[in-house]
Short mmCIF file of C-alpha atoms in Angstrom, two decimals:
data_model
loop_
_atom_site.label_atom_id
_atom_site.label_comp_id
_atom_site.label_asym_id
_atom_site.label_seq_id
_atom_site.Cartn_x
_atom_site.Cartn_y
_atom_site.Cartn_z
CA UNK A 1459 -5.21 44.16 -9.11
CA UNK A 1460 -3.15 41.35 -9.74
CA UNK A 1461 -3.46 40.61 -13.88
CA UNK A 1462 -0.02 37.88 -14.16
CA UNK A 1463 -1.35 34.93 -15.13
CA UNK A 1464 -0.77 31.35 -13.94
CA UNK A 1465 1.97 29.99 -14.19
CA UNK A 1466 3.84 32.89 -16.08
CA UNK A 1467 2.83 34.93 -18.96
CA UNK A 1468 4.62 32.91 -21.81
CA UNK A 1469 1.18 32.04 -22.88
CA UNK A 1470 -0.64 35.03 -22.28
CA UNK A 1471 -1.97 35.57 -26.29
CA UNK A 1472 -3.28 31.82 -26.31
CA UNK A 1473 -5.61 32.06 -23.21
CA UNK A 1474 -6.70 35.25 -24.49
CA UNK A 1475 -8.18 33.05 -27.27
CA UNK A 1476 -10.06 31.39 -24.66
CA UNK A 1477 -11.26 27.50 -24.87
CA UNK A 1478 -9.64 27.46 -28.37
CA UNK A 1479 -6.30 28.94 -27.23
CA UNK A 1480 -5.98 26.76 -24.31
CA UNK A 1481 -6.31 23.47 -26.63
CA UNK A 1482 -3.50 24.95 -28.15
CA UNK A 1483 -1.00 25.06 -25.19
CA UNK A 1484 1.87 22.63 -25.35
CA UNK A 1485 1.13 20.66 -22.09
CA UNK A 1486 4.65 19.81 -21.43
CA UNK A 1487 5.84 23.77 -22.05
CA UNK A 1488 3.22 24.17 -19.73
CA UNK A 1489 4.32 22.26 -16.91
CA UNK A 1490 7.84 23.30 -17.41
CA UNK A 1491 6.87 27.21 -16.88
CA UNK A 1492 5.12 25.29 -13.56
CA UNK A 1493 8.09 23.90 -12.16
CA UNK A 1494 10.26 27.20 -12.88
CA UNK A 1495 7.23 28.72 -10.60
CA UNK A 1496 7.80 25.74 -8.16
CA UNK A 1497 11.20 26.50 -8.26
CA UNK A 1498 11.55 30.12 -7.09
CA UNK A 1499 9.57 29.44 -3.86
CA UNK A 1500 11.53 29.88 -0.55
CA UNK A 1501 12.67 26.09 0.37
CA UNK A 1502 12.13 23.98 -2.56
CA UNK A 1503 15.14 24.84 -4.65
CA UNK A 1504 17.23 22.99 -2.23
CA UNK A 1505 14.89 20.76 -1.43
CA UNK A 1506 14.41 19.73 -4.86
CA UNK A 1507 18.19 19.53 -5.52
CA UNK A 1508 18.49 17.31 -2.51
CA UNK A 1509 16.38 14.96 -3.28
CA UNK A 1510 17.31 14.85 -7.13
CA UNK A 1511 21.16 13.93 -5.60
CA UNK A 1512 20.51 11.92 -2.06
CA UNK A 1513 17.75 9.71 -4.02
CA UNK A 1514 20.44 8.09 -6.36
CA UNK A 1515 22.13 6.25 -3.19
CA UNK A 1516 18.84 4.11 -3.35
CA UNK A 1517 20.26 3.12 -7.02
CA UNK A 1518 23.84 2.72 -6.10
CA UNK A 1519 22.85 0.44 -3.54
CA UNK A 1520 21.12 -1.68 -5.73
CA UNK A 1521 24.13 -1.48 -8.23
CA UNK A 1522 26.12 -2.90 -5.00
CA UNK A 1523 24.07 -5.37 -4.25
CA UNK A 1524 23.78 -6.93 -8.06
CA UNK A 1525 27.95 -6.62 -8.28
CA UNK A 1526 27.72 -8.37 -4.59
CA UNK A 1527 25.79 -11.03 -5.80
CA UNK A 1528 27.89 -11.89 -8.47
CA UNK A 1529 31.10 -12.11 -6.51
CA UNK A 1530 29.77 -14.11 -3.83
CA UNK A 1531 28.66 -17.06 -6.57
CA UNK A 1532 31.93 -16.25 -8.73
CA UNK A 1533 34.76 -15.69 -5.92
CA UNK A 1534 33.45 -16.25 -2.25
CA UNK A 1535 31.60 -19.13 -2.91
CA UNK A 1536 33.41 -20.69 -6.10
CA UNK A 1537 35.18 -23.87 -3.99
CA UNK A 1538 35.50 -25.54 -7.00
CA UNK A 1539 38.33 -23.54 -8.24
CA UNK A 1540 40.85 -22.43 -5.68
CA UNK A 1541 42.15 -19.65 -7.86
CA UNK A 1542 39.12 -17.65 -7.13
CA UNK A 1543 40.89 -17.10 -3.48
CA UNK A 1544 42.89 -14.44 -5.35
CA UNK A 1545 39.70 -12.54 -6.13
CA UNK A 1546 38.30 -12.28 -2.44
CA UNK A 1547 38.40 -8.65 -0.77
CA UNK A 1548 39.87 -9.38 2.72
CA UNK A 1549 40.73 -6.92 5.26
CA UNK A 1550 43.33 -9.30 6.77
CA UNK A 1551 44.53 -12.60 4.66
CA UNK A 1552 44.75 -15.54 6.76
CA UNK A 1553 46.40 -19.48 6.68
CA UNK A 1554 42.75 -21.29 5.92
CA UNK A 1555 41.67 -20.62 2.46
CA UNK A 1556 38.02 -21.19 3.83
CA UNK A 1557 38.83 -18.85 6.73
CA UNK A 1558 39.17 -16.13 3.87
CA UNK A 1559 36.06 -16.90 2.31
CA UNK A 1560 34.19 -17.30 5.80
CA UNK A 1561 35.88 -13.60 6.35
CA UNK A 1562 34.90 -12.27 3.10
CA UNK A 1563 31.31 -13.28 3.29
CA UNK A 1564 30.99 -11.36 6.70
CA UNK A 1565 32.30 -8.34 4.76
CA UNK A 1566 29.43 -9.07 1.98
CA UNK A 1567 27.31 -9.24 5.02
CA UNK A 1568 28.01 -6.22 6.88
CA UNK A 1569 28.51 -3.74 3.50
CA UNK A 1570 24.83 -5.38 3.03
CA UNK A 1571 23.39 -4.09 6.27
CA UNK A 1572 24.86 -0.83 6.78
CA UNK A 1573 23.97 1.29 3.91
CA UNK A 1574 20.42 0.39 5.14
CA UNK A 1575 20.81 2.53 8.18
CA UNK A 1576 21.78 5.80 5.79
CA UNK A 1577 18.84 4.53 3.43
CA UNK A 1578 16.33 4.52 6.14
CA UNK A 1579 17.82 8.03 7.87
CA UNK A 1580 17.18 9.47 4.06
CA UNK A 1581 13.74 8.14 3.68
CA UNK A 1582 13.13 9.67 6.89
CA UNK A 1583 14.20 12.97 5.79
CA UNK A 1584 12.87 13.54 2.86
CA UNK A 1585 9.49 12.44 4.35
CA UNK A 1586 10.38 15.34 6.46
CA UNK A 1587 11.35 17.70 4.07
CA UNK A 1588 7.84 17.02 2.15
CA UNK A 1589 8.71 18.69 -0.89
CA UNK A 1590 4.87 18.02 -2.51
CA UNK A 1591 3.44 19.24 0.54
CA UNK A 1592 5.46 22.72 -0.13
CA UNK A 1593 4.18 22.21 -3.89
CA UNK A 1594 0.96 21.50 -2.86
CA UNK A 1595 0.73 24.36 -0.30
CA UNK A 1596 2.23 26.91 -2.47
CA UNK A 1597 -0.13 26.29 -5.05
CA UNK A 1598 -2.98 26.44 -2.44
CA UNK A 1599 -1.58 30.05 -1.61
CA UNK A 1600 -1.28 31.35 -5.37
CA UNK A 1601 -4.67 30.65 -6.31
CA UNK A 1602 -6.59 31.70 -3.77
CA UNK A 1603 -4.51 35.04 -3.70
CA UNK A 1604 -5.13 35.28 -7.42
CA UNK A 1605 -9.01 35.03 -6.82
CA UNK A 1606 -8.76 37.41 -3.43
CA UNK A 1607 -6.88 39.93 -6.60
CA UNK A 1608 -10.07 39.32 -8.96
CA UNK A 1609 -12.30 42.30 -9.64
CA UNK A 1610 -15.79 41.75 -7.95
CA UNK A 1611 -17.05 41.31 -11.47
CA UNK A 1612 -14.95 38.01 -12.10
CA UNK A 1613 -15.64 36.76 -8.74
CA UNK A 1614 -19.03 36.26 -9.52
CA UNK A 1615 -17.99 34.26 -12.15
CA UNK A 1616 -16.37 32.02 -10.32
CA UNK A 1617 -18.21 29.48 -8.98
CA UNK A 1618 -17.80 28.17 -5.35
CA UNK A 1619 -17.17 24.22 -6.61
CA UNK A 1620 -14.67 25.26 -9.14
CA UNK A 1621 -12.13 26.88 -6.29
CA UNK A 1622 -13.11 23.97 -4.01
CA UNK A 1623 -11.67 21.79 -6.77
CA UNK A 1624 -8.59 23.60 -7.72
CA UNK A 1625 -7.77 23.94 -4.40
CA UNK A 1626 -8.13 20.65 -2.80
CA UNK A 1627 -7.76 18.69 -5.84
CA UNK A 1628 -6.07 19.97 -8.85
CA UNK A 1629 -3.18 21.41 -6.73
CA UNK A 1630 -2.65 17.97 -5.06
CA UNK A 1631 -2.73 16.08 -8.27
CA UNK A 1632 -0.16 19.21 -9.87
CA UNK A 1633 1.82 18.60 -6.62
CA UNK A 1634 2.09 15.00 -6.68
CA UNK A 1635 3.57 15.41 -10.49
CA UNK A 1636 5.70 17.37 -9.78
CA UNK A 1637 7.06 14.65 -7.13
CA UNK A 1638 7.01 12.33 -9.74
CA UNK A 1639 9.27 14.03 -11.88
CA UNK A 1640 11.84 13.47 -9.25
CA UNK A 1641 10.59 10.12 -8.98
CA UNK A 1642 11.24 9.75 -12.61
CA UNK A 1643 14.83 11.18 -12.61
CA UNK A 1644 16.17 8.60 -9.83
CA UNK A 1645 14.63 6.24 -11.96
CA UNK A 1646 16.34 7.20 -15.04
CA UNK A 1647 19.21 7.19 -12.81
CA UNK A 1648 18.43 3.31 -12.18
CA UNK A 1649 18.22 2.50 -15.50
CA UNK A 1650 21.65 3.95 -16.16
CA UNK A 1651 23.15 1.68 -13.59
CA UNK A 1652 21.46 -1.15 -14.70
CA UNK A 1653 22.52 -1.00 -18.42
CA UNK A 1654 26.33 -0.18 -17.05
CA UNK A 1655 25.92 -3.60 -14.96
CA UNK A 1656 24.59 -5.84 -18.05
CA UNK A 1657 27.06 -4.41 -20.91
CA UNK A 1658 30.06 -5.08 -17.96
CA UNK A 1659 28.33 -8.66 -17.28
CA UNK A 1660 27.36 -9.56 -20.70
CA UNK A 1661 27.87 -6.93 -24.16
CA UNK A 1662 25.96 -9.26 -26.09
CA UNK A 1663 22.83 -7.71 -24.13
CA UNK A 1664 23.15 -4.43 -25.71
CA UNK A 1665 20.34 -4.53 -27.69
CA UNK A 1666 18.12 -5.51 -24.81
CA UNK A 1667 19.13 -2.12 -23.64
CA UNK A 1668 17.73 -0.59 -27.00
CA UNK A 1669 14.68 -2.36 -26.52
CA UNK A 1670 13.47 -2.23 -23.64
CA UNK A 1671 13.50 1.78 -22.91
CA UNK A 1672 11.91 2.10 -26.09
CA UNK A 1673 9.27 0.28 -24.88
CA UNK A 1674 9.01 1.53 -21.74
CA UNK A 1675 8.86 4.87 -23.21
CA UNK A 1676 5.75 3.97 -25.55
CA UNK A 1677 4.02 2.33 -22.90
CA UNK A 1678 4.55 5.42 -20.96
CA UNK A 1679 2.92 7.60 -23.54
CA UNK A 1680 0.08 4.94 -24.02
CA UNK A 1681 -0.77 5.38 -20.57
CA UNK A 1682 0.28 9.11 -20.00
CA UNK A 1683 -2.53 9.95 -22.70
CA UNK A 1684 -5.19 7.72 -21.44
CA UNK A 1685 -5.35 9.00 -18.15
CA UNK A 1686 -4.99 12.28 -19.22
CA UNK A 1687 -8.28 11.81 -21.13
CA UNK A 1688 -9.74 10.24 -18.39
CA UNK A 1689 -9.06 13.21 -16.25
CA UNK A 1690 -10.40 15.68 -18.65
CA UNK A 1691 -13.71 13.58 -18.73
CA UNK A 1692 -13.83 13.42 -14.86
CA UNK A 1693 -13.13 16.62 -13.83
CA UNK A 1694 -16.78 18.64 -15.25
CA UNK A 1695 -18.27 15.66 -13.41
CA UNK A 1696 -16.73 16.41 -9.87
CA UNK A 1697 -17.11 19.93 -10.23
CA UNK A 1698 -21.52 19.22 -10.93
CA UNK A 1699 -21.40 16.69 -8.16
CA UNK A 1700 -19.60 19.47 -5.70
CA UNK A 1701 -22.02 22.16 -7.18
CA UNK A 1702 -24.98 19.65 -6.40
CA UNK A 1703 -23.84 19.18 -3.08
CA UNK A 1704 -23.20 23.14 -1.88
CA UNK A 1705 -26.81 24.02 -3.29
CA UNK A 1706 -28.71 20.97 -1.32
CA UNK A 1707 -27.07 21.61 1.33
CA UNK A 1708 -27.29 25.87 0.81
CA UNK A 1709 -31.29 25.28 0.12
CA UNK A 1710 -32.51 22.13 2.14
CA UNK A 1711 -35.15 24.17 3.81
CA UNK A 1712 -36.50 24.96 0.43
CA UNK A 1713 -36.61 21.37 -0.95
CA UNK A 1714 -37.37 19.71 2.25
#
């Protein structure tokens, strides 16, 4: 019989406590044991490592495109002061100075469209690689193996609804965190490139850089706790509804 628990055993002498233990459990230790878990699967290493790398070409794009904006209004288009011909990027100078900036433009243009091509072939990929459908599906496999290990005693325990919702449910919403957690690091990654483009633009706006993560971060927390709560008070309610709906439909002849 299989008696590991889920995800690891690092908190093994809490759930032993039961409801009082589990209260207990640092939620982001928790999830951290989770990904480890998530981690050792066949496929989602790399595919996790991948993603985490490949997705930041999405934010040095958008670093390109907010230094491209800025030297098209400052060089390509800046008529008014001839000197800014020196700044142009040219592949080939030629006698017209608006030649150049007709030539440089095009540049803008086609450095614009390209990367869009590699973007899209990315997107398409990782949509392929599905790394919270792996998540999701090895979490599918672990728990019902862990209940096909219970004794017959702790089976009967178990009530039908309760796997129906871990299953179909709890291991999507685990899977789809775990997505976000990459979501979150090419985000951070975003952020980064931002605050490197407005302290080379402008230093005064270093405190705006202070700022606004800090409130990003308690909004974050603000929210992260409320729909955690939320959660908590939904889930008993799904699992009576589900239980509701296997005995009608188990017993119809009776209450027919």
């Amino acid at each position: 019989i299989d008696d590991d628990l889920f995800p690891s055993n690092k908190y093994k002498d809490k759930l032993e406590k039961g409801s009082e233990g589990i209260e207990q459990i640092n939620q982001w230790g928790l999830f951290a044991e989770y990904c480890k878990l998530n981690l050792g699967h066949e496929g989602l290493l790399w595919r996790t490592v991948l993603t985490i790398c490949l997705d930041q070409m999405h934010n040095i794009y958008l670093f390109f495109l907010l230094k491209a904006r800025t030297y098209l209004v400052n060089a390509v288009f800046n008529t008014h002061h001839p000197e800014s011909r020196d700044d142009l990027l040219l592949l080939w100078h030629t006698d017209g100075e608006m030649d150049d900036r007709v030539e440089a433009a095009m540049l803008v243009g086609a450095m614009y469209v390209l990367p869009m091509v590699v973007l899209h072939m990315w997107d398409y990929a990782k949509i392929i690689m599905d790394v919270e459908g792996h998540s999701r599906v090895f979490l599918q496999t672990c728990i019902f193996r862990k209940y096909l290990n219970y004794t017959e005693a702790s089976r009967q325990k178990v009530r039908v609804s309760h796997m129906q919702v871990a299953i179909m449910n709890n291991t999507a919403d685990l899977a789809k965190a775990y997505s976000a957690v990459l979501e979150m690091v090419q985000m951070l990654g975003k952020l980064a490139l931002l605050m490197v483009f407005m302290l080379t633009q402008d230093r005064d706006s270093a405190w705006v850089l202070v700022v606004m993560p800090g409130l990003m971060l308690l909004f974050g927390c603000a929210r992260s706790r409320a729909l955690s709560q939320a959660s908590e008070f939904a889930g008993p309610l799904k699992k009576v509804l589900i239980d509701l709906t296997t005995e009608t439909c188990a017993k119809y002849r009776i209450i027919a």
